[in-house]
XYZ file of N, CA and C in Angstrom:
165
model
N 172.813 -144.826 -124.781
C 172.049 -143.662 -124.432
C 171.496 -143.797 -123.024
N 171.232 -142.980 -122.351
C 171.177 -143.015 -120.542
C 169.663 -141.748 -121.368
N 168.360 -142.630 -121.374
C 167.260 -142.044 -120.874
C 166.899 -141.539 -119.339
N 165.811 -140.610 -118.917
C 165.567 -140.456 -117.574
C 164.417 -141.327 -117.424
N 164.360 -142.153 -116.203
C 163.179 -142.925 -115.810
C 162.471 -142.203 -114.942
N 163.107 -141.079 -114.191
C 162.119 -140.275 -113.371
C 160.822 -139.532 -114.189
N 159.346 -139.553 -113.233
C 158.565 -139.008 -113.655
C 158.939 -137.669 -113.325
N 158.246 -136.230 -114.396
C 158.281 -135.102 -114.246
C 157.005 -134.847 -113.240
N 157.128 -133.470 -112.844
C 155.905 -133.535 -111.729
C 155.197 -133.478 -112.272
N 154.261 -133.100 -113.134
C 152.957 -133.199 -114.381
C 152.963 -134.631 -114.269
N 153.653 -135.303 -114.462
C 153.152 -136.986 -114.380
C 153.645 -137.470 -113.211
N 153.915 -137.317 -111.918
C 153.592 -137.616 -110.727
C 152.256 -136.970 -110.709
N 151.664 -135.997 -110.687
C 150.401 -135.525 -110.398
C 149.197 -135.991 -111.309
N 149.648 -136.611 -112.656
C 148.627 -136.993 -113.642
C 148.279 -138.805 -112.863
N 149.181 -139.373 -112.307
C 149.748 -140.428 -111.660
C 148.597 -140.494 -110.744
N 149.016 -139.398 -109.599
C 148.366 -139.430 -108.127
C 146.680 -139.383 -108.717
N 146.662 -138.161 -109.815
C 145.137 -138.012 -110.158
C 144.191 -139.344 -110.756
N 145.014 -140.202 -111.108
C 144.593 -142.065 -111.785
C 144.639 -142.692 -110.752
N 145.282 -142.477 -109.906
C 145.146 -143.298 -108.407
C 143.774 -143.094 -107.845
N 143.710 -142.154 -107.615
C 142.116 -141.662 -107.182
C 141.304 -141.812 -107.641
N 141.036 -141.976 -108.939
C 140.077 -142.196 -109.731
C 139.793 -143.564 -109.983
N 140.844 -144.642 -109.764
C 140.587 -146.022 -109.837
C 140.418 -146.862 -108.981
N 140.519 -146.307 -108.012
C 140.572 -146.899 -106.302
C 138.489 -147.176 -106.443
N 138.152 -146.134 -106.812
C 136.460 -146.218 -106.845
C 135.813 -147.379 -107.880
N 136.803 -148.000 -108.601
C 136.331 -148.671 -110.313
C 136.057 -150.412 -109.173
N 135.021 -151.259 -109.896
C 134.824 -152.457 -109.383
C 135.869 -153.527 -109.948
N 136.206 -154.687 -110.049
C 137.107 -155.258 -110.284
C 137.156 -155.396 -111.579
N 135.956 -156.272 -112.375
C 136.006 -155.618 -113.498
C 136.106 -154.293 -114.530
N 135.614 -153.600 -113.906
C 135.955 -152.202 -114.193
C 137.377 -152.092 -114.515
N 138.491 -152.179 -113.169
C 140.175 -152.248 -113.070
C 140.445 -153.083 -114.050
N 139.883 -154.425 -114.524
C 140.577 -155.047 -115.327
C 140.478 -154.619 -116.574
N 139.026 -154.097 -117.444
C 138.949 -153.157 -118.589
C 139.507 -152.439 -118.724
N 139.675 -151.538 -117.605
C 140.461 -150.758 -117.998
C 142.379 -150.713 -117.834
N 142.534 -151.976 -117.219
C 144.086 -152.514 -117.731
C 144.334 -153.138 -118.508
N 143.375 -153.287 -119.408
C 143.562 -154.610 -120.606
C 143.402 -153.294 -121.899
N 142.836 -152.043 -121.882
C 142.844 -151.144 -122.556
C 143.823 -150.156 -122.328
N 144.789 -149.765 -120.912
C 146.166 -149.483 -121.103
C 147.272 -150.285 -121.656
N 147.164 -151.755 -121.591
C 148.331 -152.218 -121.853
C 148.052 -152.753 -123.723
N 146.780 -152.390 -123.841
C 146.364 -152.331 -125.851
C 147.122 -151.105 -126.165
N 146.599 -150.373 -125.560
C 147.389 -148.575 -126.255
C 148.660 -148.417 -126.121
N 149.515 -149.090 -125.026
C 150.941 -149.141 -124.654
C 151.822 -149.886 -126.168
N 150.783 -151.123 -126.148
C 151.546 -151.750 -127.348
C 151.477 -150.827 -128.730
N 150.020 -150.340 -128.585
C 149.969 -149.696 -130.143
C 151.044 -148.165 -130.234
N 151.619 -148.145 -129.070
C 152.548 -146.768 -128.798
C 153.914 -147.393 -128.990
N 154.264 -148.802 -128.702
C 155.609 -149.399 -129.193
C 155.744 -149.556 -130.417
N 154.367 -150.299 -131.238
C 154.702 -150.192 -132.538
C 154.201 -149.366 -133.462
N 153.802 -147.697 -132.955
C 154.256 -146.943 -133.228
C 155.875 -145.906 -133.337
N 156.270 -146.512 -132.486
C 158.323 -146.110 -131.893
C 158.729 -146.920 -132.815
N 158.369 -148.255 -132.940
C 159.094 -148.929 -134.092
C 159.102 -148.340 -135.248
N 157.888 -148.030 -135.833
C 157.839 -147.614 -137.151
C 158.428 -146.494 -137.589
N 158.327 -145.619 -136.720
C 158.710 -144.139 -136.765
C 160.650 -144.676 -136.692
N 161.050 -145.844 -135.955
C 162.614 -145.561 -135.775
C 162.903 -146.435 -137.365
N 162.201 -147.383 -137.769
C 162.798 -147.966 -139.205
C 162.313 -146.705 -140.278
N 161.720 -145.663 -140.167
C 161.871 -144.753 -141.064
C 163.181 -143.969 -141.371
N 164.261 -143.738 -139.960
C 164.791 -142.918 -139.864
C 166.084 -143.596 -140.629
C-alpha cells in the first residue's frame, strides 16, 4: 500500500500554529509537553492495532 506522507494544508497550518505557540514554552515546559505527545502517539498506535486485529 503507498500511503501519502504529505501534510494537507489544515495540518501545515495546524503545524505552523504549534510552532508559535511553543517557541514561548520554557524548557521544561517543551519537555512536558513532548513526553505528553509522544504518550498520546503511542496510545493512538495501540489504538490502530486493536482496531486492525478486529478486522
Amino acid at each position: 500500500m503507498n500511503f501519502p506522507t504529505e501534510l494537507t494544508l489544515e495540518q501545515q497550518f495546524r503545524l505552523q500554529t504549534l510552532k508559535e505557540q511553543i517557541q514561548s514554552l520554557s524548557q521544561e515546559e517543551a519537555q512536558t509537553f513532548l513526553l505528553e505527545v509522544m504518550r498520546q502517539m503511542m496510545v493512538k498506535d495501540n489504538l490502530f492495532k486493536h482496531l486492525l486485529k478486529q478486522v
